[in-house]
Coordinates of N, CA and C in Angstrom, one line a residue:
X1 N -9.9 -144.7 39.3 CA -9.9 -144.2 38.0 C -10.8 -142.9 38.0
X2 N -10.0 -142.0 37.3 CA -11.3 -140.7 36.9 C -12.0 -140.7 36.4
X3 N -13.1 -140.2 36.6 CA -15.2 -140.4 35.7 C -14.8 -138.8 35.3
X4 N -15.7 -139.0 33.7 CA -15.7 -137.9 32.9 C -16.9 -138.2 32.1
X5 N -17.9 -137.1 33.3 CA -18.9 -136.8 32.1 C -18.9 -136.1 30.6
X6 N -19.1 -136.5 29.8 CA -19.0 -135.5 28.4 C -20.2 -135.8 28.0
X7 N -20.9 -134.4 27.9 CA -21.9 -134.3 26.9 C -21.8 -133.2 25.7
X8 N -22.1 -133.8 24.6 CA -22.5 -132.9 23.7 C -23.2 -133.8 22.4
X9 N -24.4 -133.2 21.3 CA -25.1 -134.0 21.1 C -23.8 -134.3 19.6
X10 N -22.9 -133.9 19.1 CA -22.5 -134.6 18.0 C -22.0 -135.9 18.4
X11 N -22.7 -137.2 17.4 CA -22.2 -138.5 17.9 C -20.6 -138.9 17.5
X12 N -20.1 -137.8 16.6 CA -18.5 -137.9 16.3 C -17.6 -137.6 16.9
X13 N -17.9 -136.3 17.4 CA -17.4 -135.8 18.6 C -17.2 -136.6 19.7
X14 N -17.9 -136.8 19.9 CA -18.7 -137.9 21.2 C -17.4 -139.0 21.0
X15 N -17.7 -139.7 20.0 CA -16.8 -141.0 19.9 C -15.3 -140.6 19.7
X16 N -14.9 -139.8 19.5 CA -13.7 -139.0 19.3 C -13.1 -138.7 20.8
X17 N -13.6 -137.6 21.2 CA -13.0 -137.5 22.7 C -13.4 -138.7 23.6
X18 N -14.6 -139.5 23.6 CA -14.6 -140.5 24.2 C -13.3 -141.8 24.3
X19 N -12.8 -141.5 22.9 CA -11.8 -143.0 22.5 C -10.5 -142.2 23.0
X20 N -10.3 -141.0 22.7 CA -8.9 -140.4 23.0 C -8.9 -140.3 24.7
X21 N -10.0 -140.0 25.0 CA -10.2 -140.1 27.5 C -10.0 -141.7 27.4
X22 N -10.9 -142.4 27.1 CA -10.2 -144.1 27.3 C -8.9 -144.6 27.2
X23 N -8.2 -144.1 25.8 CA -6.6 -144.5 25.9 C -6.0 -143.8 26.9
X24 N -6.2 -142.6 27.7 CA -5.8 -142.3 28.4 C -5.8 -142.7 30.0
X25 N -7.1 -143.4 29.9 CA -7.3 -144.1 31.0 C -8.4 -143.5 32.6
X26 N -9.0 -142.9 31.6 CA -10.2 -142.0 32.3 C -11.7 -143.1 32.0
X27 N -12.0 -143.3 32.6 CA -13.8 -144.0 32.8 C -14.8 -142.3 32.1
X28 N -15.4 -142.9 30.9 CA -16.4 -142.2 30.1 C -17.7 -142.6 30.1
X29 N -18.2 -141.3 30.4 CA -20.2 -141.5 30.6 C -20.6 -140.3 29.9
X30 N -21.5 -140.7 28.6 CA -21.4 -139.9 27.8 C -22.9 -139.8 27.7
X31 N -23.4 -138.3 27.0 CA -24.8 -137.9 27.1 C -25.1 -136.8 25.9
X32 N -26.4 -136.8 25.0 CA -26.2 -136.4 24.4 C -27.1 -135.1 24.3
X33 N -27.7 -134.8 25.8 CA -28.0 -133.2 25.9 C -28.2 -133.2 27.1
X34 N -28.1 -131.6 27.6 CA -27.9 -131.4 29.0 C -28.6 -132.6 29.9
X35 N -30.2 -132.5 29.7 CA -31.0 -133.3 30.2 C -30.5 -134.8 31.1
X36 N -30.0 -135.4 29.6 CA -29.2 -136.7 30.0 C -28.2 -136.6 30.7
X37 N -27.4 -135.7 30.3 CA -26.0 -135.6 31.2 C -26.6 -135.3 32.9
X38 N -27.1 -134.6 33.2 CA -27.8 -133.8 34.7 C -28.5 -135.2 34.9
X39 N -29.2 -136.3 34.3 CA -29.6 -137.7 34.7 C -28.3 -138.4 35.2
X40 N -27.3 -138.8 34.4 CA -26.1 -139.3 34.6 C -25.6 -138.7 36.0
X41 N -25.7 -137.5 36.0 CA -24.5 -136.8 37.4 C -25.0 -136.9 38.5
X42 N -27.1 -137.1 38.3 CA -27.6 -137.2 39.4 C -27.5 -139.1 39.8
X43 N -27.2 -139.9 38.7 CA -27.6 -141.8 39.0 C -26.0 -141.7 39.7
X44 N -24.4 -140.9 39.2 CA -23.5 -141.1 39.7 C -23.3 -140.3 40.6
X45 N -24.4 -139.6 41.3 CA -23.8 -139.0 42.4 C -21.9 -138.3 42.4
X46 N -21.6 -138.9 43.2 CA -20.2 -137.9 43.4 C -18.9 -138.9 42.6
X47 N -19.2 -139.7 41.5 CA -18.4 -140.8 40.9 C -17.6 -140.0 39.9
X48 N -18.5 -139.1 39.7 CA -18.0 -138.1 38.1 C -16.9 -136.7 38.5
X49 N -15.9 -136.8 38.1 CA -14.8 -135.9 38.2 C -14.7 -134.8 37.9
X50 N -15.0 -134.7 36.6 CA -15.0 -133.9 35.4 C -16.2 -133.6 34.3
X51 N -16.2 -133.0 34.0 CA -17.6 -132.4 33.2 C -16.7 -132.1 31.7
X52 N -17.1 -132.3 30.7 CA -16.9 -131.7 29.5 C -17.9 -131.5 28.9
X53 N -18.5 -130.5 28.8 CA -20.1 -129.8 27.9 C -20.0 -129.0 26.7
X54 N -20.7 -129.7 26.0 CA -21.0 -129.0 24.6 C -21.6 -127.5 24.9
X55 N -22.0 -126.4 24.1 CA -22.9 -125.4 24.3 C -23.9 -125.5 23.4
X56 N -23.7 -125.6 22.5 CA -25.2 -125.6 21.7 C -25.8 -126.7 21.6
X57 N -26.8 -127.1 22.0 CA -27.8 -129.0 21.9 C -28.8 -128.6 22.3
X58 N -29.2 -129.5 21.7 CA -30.9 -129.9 21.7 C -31.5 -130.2 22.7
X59 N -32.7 -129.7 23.4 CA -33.2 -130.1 24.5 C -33.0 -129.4 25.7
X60 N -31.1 -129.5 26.4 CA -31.2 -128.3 27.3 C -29.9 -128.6 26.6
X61 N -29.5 -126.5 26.8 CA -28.2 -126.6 26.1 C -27.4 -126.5 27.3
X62 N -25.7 -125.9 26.9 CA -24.6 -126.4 27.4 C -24.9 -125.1 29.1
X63 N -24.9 -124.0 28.5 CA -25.2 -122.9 29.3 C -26.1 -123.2 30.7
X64 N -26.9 -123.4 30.0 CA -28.6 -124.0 31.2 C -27.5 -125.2 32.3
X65 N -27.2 -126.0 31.4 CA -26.9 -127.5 32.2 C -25.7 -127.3 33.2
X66 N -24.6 -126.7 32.4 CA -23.2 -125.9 33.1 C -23.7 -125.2 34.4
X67 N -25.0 -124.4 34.3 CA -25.5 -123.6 36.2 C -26.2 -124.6 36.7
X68 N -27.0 -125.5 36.2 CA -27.6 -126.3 36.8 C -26.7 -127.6 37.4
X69 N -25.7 -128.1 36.8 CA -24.4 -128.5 37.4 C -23.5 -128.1 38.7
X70 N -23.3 -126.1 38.2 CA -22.2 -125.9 39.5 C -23.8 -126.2 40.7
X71 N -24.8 -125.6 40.9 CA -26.0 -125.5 42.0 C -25.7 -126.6 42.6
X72 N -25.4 -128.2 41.9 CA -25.5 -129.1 42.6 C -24.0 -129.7 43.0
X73 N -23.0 -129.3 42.3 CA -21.6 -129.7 42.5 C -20.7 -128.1 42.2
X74 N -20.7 -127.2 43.2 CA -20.2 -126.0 43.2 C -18.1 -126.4 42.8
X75 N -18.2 -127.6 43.2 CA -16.6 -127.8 43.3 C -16.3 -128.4 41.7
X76 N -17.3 -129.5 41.0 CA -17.0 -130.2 40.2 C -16.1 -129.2 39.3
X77 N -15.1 -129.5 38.2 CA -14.7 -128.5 37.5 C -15.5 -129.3 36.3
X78 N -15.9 -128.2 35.5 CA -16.3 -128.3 34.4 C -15.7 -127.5 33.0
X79 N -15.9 -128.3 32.0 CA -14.8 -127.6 30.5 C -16.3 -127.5 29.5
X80 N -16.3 -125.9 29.2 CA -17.1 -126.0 28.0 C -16.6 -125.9 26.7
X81 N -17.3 -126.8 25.9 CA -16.5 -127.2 24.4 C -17.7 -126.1 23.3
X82 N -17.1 -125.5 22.4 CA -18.3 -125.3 21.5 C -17.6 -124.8 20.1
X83 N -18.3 -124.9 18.7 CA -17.8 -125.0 17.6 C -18.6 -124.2 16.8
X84 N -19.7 -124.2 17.3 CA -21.1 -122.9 16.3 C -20.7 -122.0 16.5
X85 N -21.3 -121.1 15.3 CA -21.4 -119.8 15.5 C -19.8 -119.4 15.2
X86 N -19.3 -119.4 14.3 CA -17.8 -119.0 14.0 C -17.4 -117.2 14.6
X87 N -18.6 -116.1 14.1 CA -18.6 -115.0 14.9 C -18.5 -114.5 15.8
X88 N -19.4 -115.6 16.5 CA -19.5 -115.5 18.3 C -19.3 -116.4 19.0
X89 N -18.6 -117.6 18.4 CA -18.0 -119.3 19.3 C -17.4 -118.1 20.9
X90 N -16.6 -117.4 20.8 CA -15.7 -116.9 21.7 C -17.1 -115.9 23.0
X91 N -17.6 -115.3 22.3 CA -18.4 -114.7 23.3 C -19.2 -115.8 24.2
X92 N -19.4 -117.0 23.2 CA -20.5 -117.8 23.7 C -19.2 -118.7 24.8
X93 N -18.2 -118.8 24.6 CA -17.4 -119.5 25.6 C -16.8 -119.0 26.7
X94 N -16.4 -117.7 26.7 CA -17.0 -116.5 27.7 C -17.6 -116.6 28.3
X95 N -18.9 -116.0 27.7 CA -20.5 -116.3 28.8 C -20.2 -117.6 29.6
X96 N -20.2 -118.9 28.8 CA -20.0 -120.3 29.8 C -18.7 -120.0 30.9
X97 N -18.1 -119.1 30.7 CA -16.7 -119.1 32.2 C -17.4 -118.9 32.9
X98 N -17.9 -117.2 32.8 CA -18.9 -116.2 33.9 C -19.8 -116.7 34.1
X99 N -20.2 -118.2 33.5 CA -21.8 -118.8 34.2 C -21.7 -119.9 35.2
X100 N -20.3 -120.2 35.1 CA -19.6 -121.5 35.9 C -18.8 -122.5 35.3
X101 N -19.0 -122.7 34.1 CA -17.2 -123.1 33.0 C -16.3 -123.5 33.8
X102 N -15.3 -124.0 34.5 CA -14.2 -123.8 34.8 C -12.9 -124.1 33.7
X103 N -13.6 -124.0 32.3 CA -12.3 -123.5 31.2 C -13.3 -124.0 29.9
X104 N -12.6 -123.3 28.9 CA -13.0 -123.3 27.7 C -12.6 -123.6 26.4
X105 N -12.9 -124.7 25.7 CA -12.2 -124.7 24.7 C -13.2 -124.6 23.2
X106 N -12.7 -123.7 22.1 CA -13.0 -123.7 20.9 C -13.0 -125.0 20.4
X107 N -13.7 -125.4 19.5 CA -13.8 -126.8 18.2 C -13.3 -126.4 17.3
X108 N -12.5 -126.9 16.9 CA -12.3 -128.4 16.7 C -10.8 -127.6 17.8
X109 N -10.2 -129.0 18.5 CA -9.5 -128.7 19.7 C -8.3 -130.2 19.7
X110 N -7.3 -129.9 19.3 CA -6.5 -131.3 19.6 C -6.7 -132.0 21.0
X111 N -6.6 -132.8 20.9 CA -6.8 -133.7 22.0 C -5.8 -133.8 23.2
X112 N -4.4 -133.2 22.9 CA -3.5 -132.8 23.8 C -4.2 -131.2 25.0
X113 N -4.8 -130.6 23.9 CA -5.3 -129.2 25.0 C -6.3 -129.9 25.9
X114 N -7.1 -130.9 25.8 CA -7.6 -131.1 26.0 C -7.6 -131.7 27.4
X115 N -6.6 -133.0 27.5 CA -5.8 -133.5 28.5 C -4.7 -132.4 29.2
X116 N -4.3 -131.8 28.7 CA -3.7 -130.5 29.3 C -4.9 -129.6 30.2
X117 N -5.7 -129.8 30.1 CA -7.0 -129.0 31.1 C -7.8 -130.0 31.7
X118 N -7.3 -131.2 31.4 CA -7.8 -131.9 32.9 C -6.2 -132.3 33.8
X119 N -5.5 -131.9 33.3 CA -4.4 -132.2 34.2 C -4.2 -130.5 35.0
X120 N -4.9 -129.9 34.4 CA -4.5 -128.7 35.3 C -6.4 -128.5 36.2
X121 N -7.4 -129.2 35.8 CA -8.1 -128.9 37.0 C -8.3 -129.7 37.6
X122 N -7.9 -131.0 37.6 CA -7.6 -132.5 38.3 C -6.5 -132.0 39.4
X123 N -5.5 -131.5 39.6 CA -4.8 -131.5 40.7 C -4.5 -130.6 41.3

């Protein structure tokens, strides 16, 4: 089964893409700032597939956790998610490519694009 870390600190969010990766049939380990998530990827070692990171949160944000991620898993692919900042959502999802992103999606985001970019960095 595929492991999908997702962190980001909205708890709706969270339960949202969490219930839509389960019917799909992906194993979810969820965290609600960088901090946590970087605890999770280090307790599962090499178990976690996929990364989905918020960019703005509390504690360590998505940016910080996204390099501190590729340093330790250069291969993992990782998706940054982000919805702040309506003027600059795009520059800030940007920056997350050029910092090690391996794709990006705007909020609010149907849940088909979503699964459509783990089936394109899954295989």
């Amino acid at each position: 089964m595929t492991s999908v870390l997702l962190i980001d600190d909205d708890e709706y969010v969270v339960q949202l893409i969490a219930k839509v990766l389960t019917q799909k049939g992906y194993d979810v380990y969820c965290a609600s700032n960088g901090e946590e998530g970087l605890e999770i990827l280090s307790e599962k070692r090499n178990a976690i597939d996929i990364v989905v990171c918020d960019l703005l949160m509390p504690v360590k944000e998505g940016i910080e956790t996204i390099m501190d991620i590729r340093r330790k898993r250069p291969r993992l692919p990782i998706i940054a998610i982000s919805g702040g900042g309506r003027n600059n959502r795009q520059d800030i999802l940007d920056a997350a490519q050029k910092l090690g992103a391996s794709a990006a999606l705007p909020k609010p985001f149907r849940p088909k694009d979503l699964i459509e970019l783990f089936d394109k960095l899954l295989t």
